[in-house]
PDB file of C-alpha atoms in Angstrom:
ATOM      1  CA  UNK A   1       0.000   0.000   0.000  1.00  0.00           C
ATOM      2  CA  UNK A   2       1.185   3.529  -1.053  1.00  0.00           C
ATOM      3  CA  UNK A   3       0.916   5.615   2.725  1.00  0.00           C
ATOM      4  CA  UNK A   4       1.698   8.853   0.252  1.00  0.00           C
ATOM      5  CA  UNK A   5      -1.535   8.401  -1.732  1.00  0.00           C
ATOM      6  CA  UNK A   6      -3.947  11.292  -0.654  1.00  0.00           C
ATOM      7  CA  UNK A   7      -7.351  11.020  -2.879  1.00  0.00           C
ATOM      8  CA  UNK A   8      -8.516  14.328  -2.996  1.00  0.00           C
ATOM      9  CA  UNK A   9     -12.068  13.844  -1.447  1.00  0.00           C
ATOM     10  CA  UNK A  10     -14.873  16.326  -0.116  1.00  0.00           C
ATOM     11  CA  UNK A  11     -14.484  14.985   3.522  1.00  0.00           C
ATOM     12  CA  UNK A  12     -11.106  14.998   5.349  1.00  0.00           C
ATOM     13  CA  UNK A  13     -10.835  13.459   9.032  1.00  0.00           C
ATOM     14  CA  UNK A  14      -7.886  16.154   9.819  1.00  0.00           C
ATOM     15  CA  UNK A  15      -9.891  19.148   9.882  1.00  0.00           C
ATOM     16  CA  UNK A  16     -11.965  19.412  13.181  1.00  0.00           C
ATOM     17  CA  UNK A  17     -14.797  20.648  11.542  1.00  0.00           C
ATOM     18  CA  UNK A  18     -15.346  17.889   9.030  1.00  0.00           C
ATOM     19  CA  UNK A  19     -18.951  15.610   9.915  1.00  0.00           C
ATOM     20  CA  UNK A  20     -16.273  12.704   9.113  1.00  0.00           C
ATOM     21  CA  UNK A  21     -14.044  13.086  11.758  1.00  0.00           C
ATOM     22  CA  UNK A  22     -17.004  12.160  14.308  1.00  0.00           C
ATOM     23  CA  UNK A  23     -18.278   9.101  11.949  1.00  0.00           C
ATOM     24  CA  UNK A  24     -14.378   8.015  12.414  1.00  0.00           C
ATOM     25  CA  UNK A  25     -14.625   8.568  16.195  1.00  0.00           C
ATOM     26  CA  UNK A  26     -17.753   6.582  16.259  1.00  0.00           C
ATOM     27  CA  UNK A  27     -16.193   3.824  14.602  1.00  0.00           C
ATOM     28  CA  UNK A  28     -12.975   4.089  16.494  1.00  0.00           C
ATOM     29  CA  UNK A  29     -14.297   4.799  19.071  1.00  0.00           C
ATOM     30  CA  UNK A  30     -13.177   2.180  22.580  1.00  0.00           C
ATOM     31  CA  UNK A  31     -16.859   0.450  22.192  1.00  0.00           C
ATOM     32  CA  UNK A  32     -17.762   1.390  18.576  1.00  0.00           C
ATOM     33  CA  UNK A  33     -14.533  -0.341  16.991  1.00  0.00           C
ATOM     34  CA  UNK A  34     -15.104  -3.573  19.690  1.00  0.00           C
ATOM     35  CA  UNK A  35     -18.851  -3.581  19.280  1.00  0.00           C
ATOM     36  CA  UNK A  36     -18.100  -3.703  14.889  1.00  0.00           C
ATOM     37  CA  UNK A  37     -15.653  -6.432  15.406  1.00  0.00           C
ATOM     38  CA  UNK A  38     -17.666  -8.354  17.151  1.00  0.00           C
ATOM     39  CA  UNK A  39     -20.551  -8.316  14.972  1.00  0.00           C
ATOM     40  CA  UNK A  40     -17.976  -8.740  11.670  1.00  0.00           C
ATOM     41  CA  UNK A  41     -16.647 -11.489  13.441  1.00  0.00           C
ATOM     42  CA  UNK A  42     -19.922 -13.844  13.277  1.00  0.00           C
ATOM     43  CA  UNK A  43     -20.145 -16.401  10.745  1.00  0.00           C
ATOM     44  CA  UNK A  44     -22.183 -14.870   7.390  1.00  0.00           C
ATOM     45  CA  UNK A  45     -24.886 -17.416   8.257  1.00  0.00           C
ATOM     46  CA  UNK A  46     -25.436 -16.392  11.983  1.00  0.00           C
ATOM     47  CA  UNK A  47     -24.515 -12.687  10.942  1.00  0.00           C
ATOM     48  CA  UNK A  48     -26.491 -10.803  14.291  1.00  0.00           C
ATOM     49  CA  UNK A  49     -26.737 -10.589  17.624  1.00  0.00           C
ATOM     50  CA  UNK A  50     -29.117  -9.445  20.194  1.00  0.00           C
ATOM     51  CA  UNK A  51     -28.322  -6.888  22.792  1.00  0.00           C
ATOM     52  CA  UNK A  52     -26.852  -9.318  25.721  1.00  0.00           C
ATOM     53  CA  UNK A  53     -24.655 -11.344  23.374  1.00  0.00           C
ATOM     54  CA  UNK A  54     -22.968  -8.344  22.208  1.00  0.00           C
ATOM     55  CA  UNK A  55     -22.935  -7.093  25.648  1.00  0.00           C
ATOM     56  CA  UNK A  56     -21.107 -10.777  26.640  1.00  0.00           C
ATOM     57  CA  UNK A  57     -18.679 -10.454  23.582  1.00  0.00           C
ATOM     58  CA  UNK A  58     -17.695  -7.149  24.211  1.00  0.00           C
ATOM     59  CA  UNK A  59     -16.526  -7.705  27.479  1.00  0.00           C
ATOM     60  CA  UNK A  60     -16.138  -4.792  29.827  1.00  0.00           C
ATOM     61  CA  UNK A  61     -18.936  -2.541  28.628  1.00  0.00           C
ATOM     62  CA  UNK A  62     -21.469  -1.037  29.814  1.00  0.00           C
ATOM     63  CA  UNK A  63     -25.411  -1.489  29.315  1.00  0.00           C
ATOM     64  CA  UNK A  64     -25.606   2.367  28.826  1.00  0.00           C
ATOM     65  CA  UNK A  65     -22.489   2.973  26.524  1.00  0.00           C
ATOM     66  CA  UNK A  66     -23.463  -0.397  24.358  1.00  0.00           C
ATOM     67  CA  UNK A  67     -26.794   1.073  24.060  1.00  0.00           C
ATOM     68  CA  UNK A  68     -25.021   4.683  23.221  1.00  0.00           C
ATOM     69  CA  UNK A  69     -22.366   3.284  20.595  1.00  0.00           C
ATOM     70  CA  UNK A  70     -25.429   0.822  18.935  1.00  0.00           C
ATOM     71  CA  UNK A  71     -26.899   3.996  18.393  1.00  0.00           C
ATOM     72  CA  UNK A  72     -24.456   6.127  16.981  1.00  0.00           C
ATOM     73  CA  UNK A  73     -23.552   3.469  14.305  1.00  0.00           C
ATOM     74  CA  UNK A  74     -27.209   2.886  13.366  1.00  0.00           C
ATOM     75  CA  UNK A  75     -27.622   6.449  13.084  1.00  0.00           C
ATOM     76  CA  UNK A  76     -24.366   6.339  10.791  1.00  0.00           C
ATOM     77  CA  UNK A  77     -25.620   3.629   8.794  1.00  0.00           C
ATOM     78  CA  UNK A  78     -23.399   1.280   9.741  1.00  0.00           C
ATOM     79  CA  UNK A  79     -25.422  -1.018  12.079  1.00  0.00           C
ATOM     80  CA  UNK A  80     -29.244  -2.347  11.624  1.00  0.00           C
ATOM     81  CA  UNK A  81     -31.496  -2.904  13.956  1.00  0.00           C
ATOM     82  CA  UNK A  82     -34.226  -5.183  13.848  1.00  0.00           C
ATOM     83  CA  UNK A  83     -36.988  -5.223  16.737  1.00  0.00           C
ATOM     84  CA  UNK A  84     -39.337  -8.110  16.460  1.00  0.00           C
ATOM     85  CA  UNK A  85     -42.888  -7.133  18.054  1.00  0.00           C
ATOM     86  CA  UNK A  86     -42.968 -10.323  20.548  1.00  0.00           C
ATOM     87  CA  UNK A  87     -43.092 -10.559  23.983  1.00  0.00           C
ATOM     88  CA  UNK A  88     -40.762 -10.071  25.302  1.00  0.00           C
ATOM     89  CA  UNK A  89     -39.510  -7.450  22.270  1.00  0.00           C
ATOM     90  CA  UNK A  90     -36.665  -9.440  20.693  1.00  0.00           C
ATOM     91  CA  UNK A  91     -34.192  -6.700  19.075  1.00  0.00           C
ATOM     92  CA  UNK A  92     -31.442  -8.275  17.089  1.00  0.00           C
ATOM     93  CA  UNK A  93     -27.936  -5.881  15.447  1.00  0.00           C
ATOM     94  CA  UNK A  94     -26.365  -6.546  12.620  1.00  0.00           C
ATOM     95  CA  UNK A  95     -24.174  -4.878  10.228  1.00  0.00           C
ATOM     96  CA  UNK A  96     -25.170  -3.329   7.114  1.00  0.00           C
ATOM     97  CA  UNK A  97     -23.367  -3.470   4.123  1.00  0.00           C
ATOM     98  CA  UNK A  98     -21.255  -0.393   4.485  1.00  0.00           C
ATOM     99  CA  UNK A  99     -20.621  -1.449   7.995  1.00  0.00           C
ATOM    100  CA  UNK A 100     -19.318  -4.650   7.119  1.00  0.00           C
ATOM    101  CA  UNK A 101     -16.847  -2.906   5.145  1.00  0.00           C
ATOM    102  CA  UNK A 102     -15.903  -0.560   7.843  1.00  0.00           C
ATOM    103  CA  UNK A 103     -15.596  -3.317   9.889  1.00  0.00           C
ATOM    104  CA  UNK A 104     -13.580  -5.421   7.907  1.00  0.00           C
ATOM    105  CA  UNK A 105     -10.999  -2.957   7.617  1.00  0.00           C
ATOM    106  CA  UNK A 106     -10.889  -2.167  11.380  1.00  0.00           C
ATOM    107  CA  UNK A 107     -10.831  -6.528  11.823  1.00  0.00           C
ATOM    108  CA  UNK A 108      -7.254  -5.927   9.852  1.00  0.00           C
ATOM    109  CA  UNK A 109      -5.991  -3.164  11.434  1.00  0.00           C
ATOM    110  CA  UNK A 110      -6.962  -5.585  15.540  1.00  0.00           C
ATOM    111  CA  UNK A 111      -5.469  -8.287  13.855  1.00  0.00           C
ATOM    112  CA  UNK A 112      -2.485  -6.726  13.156  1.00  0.00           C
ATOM    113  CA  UNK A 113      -2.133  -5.272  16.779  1.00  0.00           C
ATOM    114  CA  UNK A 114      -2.923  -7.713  17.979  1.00  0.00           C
ATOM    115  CA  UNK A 115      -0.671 -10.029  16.061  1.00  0.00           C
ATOM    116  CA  UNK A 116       2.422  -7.606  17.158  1.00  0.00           C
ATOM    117  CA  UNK A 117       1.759  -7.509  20.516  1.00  0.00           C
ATOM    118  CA  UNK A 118       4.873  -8.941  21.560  1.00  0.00           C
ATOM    119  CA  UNK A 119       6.885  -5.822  19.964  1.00  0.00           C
ATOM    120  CA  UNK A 120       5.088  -3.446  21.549  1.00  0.00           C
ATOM    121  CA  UNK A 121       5.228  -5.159  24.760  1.00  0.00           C
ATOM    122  CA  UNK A 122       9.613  -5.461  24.479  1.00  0.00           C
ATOM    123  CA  UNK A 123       9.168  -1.508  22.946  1.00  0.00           C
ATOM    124  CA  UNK A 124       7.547  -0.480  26.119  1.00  0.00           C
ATOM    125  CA  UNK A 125       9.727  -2.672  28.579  1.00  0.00           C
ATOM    126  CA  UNK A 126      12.557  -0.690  26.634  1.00  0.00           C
ATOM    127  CA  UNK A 127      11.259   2.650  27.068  1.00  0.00           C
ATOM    128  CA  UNK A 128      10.088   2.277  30.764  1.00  0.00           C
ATOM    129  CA  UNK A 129      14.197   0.758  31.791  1.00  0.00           C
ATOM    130  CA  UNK A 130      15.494   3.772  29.704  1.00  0.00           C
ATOM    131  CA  UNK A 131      13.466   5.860  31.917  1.00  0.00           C
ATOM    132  CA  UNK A 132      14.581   4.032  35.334  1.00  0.00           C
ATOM    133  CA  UNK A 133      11.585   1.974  35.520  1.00  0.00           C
ATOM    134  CA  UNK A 134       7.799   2.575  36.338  1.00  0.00           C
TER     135      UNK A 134
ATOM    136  CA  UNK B   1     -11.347 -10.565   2.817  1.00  0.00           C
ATOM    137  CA  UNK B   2     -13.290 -13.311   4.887  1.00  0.00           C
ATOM    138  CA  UNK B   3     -14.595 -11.330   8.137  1.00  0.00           C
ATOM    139  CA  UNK B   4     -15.252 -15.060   9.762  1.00  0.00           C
ATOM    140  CA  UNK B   5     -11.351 -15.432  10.208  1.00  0.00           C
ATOM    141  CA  UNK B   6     -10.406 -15.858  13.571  1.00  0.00           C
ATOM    142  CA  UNK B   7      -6.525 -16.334  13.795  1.00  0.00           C
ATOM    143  CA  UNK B   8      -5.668 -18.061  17.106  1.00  0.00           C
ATOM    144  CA  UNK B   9      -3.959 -15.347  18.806  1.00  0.00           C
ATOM    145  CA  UNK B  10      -2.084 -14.892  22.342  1.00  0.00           C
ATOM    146  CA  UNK B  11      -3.649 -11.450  22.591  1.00  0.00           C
ATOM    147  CA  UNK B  12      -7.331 -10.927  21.979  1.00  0.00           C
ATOM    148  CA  UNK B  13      -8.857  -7.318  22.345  1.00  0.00           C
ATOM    149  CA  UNK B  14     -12.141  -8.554  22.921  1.00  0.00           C
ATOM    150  CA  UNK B  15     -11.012  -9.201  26.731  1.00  0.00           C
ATOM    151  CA  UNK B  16     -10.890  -6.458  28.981  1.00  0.00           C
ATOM    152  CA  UNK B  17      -7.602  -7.542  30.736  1.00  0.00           C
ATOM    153  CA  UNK B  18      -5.708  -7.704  27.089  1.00  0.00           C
ATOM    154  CA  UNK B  19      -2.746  -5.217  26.964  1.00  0.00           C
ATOM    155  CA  UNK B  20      -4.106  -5.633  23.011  1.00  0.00           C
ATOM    156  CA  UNK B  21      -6.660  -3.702  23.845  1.00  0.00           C
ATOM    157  CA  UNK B  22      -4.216  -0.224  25.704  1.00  0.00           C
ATOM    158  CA  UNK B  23      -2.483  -0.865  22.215  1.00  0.00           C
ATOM    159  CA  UNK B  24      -5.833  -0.614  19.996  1.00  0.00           C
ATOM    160  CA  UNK B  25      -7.077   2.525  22.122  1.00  0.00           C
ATOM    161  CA  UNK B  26      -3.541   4.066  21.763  1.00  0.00           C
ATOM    162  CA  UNK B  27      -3.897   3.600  17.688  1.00  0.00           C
ATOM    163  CA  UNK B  28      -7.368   4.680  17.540  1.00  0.00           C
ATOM    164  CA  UNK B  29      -8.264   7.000  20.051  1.00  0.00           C
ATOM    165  CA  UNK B  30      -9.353  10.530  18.634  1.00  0.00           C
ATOM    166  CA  UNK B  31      -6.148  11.817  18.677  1.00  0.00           C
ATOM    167  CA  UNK B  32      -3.811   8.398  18.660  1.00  0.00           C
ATOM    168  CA  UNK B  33      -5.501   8.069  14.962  1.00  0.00           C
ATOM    169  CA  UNK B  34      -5.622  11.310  13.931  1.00  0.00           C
ATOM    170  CA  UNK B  35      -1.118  11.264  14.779  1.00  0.00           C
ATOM    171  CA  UNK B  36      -0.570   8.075  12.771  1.00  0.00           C
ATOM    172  CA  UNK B  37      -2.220   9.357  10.061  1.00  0.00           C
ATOM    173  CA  UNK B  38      -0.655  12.589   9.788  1.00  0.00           C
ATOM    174  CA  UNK B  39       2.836  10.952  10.347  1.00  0.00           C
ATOM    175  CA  UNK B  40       1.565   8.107   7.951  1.00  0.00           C
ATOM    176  CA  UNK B  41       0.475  10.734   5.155  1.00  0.00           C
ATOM    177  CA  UNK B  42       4.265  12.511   4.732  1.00  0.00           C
ATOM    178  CA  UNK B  43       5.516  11.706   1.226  1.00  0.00           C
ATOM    179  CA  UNK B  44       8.719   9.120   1.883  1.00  0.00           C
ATOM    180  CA  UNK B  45      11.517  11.537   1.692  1.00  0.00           C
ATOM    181  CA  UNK B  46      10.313  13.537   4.624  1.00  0.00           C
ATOM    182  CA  UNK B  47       9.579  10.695   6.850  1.00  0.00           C
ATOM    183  CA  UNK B  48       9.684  13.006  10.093  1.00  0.00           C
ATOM    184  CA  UNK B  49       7.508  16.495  11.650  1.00  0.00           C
ATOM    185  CA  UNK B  50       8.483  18.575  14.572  1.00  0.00           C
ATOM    186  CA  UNK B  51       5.880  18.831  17.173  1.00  0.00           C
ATOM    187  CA  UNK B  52       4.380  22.146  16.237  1.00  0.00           C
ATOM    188  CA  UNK B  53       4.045  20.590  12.254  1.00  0.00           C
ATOM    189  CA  UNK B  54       2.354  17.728  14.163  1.00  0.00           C
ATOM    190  CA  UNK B  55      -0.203  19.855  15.751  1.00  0.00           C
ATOM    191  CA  UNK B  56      -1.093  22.129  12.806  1.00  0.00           C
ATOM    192  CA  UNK B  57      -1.845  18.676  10.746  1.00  0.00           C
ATOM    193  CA  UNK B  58      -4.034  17.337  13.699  1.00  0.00           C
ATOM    194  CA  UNK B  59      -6.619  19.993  14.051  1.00  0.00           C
ATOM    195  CA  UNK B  60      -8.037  20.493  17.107  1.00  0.00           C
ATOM    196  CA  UNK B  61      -5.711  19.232  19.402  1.00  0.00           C
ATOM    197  CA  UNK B  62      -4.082  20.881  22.050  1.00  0.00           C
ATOM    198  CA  UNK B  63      -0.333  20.905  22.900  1.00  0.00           C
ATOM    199  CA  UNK B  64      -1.156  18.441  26.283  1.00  0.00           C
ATOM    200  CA  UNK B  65      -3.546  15.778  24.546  1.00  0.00           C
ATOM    201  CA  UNK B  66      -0.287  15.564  21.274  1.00  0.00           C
ATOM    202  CA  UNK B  67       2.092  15.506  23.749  1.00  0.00           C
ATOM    203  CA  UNK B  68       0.290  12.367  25.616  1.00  0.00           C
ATOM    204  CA  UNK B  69      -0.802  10.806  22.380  1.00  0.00           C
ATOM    205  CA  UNK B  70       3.072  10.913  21.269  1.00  0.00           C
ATOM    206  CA  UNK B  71       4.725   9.615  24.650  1.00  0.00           C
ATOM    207  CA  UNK B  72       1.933   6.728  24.418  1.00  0.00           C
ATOM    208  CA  UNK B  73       3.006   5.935  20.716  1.00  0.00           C
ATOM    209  CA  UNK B  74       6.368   5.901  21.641  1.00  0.00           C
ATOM    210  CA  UNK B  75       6.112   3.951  24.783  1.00  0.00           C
ATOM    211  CA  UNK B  76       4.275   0.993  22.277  1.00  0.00           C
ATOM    212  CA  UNK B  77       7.267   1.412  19.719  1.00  0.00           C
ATOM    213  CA  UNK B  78       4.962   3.018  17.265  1.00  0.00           C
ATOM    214  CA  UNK B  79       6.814   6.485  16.900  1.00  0.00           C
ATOM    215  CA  UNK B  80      10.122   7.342  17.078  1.00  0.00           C
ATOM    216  CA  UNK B  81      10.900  10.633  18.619  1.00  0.00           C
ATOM    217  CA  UNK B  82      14.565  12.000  17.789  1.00  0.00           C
ATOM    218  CA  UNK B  83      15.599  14.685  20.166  1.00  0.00           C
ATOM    219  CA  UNK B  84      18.604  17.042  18.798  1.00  0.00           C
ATOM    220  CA  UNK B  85      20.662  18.592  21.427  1.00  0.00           C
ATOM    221  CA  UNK B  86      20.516  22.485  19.541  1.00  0.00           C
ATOM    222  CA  UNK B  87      19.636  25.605  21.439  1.00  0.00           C
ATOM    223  CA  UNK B  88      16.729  25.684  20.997  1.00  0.00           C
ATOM    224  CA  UNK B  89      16.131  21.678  21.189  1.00  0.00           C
ATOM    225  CA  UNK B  90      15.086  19.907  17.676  1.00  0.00           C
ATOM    226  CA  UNK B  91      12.784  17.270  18.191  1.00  0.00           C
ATOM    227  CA  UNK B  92      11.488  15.417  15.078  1.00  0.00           C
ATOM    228  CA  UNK B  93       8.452  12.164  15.754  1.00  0.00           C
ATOM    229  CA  UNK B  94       8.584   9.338  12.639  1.00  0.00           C
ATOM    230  CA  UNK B  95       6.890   6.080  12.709  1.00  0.00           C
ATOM    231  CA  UNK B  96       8.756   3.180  13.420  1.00  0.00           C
ATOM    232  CA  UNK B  97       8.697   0.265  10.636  1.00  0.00           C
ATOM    233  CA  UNK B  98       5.359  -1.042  13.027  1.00  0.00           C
ATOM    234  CA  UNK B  99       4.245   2.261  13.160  1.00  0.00           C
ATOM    235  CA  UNK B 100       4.219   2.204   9.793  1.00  0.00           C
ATOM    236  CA  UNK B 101       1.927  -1.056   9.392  1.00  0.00           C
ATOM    237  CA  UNK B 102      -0.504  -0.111  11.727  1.00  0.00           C
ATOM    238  CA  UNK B 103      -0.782   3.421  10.460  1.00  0.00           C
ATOM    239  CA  UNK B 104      -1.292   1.740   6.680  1.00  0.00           C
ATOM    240  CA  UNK B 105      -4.217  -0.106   7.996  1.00  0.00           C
ATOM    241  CA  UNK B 106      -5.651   3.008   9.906  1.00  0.00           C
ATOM    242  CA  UNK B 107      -5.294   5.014   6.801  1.00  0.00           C
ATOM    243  CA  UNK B 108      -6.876   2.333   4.473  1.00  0.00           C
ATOM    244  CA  UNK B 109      -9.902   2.946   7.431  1.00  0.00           C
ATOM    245  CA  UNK B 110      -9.341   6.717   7.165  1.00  0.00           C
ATOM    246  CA  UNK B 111     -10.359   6.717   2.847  1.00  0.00           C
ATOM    247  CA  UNK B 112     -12.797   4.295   3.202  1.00  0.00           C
ATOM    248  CA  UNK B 113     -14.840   6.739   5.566  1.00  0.00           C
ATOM    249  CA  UNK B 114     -13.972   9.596   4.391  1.00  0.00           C
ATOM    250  CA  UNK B 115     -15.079   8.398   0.376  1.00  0.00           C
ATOM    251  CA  UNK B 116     -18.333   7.274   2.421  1.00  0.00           C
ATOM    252  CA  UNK B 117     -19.515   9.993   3.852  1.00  0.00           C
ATOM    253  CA  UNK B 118     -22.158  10.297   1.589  1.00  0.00           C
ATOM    254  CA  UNK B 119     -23.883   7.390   2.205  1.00  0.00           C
ATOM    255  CA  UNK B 120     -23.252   8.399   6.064  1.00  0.00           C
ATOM    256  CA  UNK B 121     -25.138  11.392   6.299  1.00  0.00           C
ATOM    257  CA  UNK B 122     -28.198  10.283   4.062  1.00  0.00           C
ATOM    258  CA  UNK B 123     -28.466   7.347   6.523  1.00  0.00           C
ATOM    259  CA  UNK B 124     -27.891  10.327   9.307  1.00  0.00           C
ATOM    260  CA  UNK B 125     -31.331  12.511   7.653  1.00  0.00           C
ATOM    261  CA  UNK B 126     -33.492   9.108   7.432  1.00  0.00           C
ATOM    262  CA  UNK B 127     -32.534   8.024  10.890  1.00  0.00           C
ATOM    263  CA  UNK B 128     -33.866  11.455  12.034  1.00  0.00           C
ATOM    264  CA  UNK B 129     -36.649  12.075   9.850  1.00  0.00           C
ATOM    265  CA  UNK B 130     -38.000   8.292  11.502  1.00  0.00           C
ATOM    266  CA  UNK B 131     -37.804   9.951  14.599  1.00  0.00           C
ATOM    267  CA  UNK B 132     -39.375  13.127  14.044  1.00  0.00           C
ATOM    268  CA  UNK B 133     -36.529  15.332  13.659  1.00  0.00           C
ATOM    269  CA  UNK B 134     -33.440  16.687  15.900  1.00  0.00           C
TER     270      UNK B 134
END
């Protein structure tokens, strides 16, 4: 990949004032980018998941920020929600297409960290002695 | 790419007690990202930025969050930071060849949202308009 190619496009992430910047934060975002990982990681057949599933997958999060980040990627377009009229109300997430190819591009960039996790753990062991320890 | 692949990794970022996932918020954190790609983005034959360069690219941020964001990406061996002992000091911040990698990926993110946006904010209006306006 050429890291010097810069498409000239109408949106551009590095000025503050471009809508983009928050759709990357969204996706970036601590829960966004785990809660789109999780949901690209299914199987195609199985592709959704209801609320507590995600909630078990993503471990570590909160009912109320889930429920915050499902929102801000449905709103985006990037997630679908489905609420079945039964009783209880079953509501299933999955990804739309655009958000499956958001998602698969954020899947490469986790599996690459964390495929080099042992560098980064010997670059901070490095940087901490250098510094006298911490 | 096949989304279902699920290489069986010593790190997972889906666990809360991962380093993995420090590493993941470090590379995509609103300002983490925003670094890499501004680093990642210099044409080959000036590979390196001085810290006020740094902060004109990343607009928005303030001289505390870059300086953070580029101790963090240093400590995880993702930027280099060359300090030059002139009067006044020279300090130039490069990615590392890892740096490098995971800023690729984060850029190939970057495009793909930023040649979306579009299809974003039309899914944005019909989200609203469902829901009576905001």
């Amino acid at each position: 990949m050429d890291l010097t190619e810069t498409p000239d496009l109408a949106y551009d992430v590095f000025s503050k004032a471009c809508p983009s910047r928050g759709t990357l934060e969204h996706v970036t975002g601590r829960w966004g980018a785990l809660t789109l990982g999780a949901l690209a990681a299914l199987p195609e057949a199985e592709g959704s998941l209801r609320f507590n599933e995600l909630r078990r997958r993503v471990d570590g999060v909160s009912e109320k920020m889930l429920s915050q980040t499902l929102h801000a990627l449905e709103r985006d377009g990037l997630v679908h929600r489905d609420a079945q009229p039964t009783n209880p109300p079953r509501v299933d997430y999955e990804l739309t297409p655009l958000g499956r190819e958001v998602a698969g591009r954020l899947l490469a960039l986790i599996h690459l960290v964390e495929g080099r996790m042992d560098e980064v753990l010997e670059a901070r062991e490095r940087y901490d002695t250098a510094r006298g320890g911490r």
